[in-house]
Amino acid sequence: MSLFLVLFLLGVAWVLVVSCRALLAGRRSGRGPVVTWQLFQIIGSVAAIGSGTGIVVAGAWAALVLAVVVGVLLMTPAVTAATSGTGSED
């Protein structure tokens, strides 16, 4: 079970690295996995805020804010224009 979890999380990390490289290269294929990951982060943060105490809640709030900021920034017109190939970044 531990080996499966390690391999699975390494696979998730690989997908995120490839997605970030695609975003940096201006390809839209990276947006979907990154937005999906941000949604998972939001769900996990809300769960941790509801059930945790002390430092766990503080970390969960930080992760929640970061996930929302990244998710919103990925949907701004400048980012969608830069990754859609239209060339219009106004």
CSV table of C-alpha atoms in Angstrom, one decimal:
chain,number,residue,atom,x,y,z
A,1,MET,CA,0.0,0.0,0.0
A,2,SER,CA,2.8,2.4,0.9
A,3,LEU,CA,4.6,1.7,-2.4
A,4,PHE,CA,1.4,2.4,-4.3
A,5,LEU,CA,0.9,5.7,-2.5
A,6,VAL,CA,4.5,6.8,-3.2
A,7,LEU,CA,4.2,5.9,-6.9
A,8,PHE,CA,0.8,7.6,-7.2
A,9,LEU,CA,2.0,10.8,-5.5
A,10,LEU,CA,5.1,10.8,-7.7
A,11,GLY,CA,2.9,10.5,-10.7
A,12,VAL,CA,0.7,13.4,-9.5
A,13,ALA,CA,3.9,15.5,-9.0
A,14,TRP,CA,5.1,14.6,-12.5
A,15,VAL,CA,1.8,15.7,-14.0
A,16,LEU,CA,1.9,19.0,-12.1
A,17,VAL,CA,5.5,19.7,-13.2
A,18,VAL,CA,4.7,19.0,-16.8
A,19,SER,CA,1.6,21.2,-16.5
A,20,CYS,CA,3.6,24.1,-15.1
A,21,ARG,CA,6.1,23.8,-17.9
A,22,ALA,CA,3.3,23.8,-20.4
A,23,LEU,CA,1.9,27.0,-18.8
A,24,LEU,CA,5.3,28.6,-18.9
A,25,ALA,CA,5.6,27.7,-22.5
A,26,GLY,CA,2.2,29.3,-23.3
A,27,ARG,CA,0.3,26.1,-23.9
A,28,ARG,CA,-3.3,25.8,-22.6
A,29,SER,CA,-2.9,22.0,-21.9
A,30,GLY,CA,-1.4,22.9,-18.5
A,31,ARG,CA,-4.4,24.9,-17.2
A,32,GLY,CA,-6.8,21.9,-16.7
A,33,PRO,CA,-4.5,19.8,-14.4
A,34,VAL,CA,-3.4,22.9,-12.4
A,35,VAL,CA,-7.0,24.1,-11.9
A,36,THR,CA,-8.0,20.6,-10.9
A,37,TRP,CA,-5.2,20.4,-8.3
A,38,GLN,CA,-6.3,23.8,-6.9
A,39,LEU,CA,-9.8,22.5,-6.5
A,40,PHE,CA,-8.4,19.5,-4.6
A,41,GLN,CA,-6.4,21.9,-2.4
A,42,ILE,CA,-9.5,23.9,-1.6
A,43,ILE,CA,-11.5,20.8,-0.7
A,44,GLY,CA,-8.7,19.5,1.5
A,45,SER,CA,-8.1,22.9,3.2
A,46,VAL,CA,-11.8,23.3,4.0
A,47,ALA,CA,-11.8,19.8,5.5
A,48,ALA,CA,-8.7,20.6,7.6
A,49,ILE,CA,-10.2,23.9,8.8
A,50,GLY,CA,-13.3,22.1,9.9
A,51,SER,CA,-11.6,19.3,11.8
A,52,GLY,CA,-8.2,20.7,12.8
A,53,THR,CA,-6.9,22.8,15.6
A,54,GLY,CA,-4.0,25.2,16.1
A,55,ILE,CA,-1.2,25.2,13.6
A,56,VAL,CA,-3.2,22.8,11.3
A,57,VAL,CA,-5.9,25.4,10.9
A,58,ALA,CA,-3.4,28.2,10.2
A,59,GLY,CA,-1.7,26.1,7.5
A,60,ALA,CA,-5.0,25.1,6.0
A,61,TRP,CA,-6.1,28.8,5.8
A,62,ALA,CA,-2.8,29.6,4.1
A,63,ALA,CA,-3.2,26.7,1.6
A,64,LEU,CA,-6.8,27.8,1.0
A,65,VAL,CA,-5.9,31.4,0.2
A,66,LEU,CA,-3.0,30.3,-2.0
A,67,ALA,CA,-5.2,27.8,-4.0
A,68,VAL,CA,-8.0,30.4,-4.5
A,69,VAL,CA,-5.4,33.0,-5.7
A,70,VAL,CA,-3.8,30.6,-8.1
A,71,GLY,CA,-7.2,29.4,-9.4
A,72,VAL,CA,-8.4,33.0,-10.0
A,73,LEU,CA,-5.2,34.1,-11.6
A,74,LEU,CA,-5.3,31.1,-14.0
A,75,MET,CA,-8.7,32.4,-15.2
A,76,THR,CA,-7.7,36.0,-15.8
A,77,PRO,CA,-7.9,37.3,-19.4
A,78,ALA,CA,-4.2,37.8,-19.6
A,79,VAL,CA,-3.4,34.2,-18.7
A,80,THR,CA,-6.1,32.8,-20.9
A,81,ALA,CA,-5.0,34.9,-23.9
A,82,ALA,CA,-1.3,34.0,-23.3
A,83,THR,CA,-2.2,30.3,-23.2
A,84,SER,CA,-4.8,30.2,-26.0
A,85,GLY,CA,-2.5,31.2,-28.8
A,86,THR,CA,-4.5,34.3,-29.7
A,87,GLY,CA,-1.6,36.6,-29.0
A,88,SER,CA,-3.8,39.3,-27.5
A,89,GLU,CA,-2.8,39.9,-23.9
A,90,ASP,CA,-4.6,43.2,-23.3
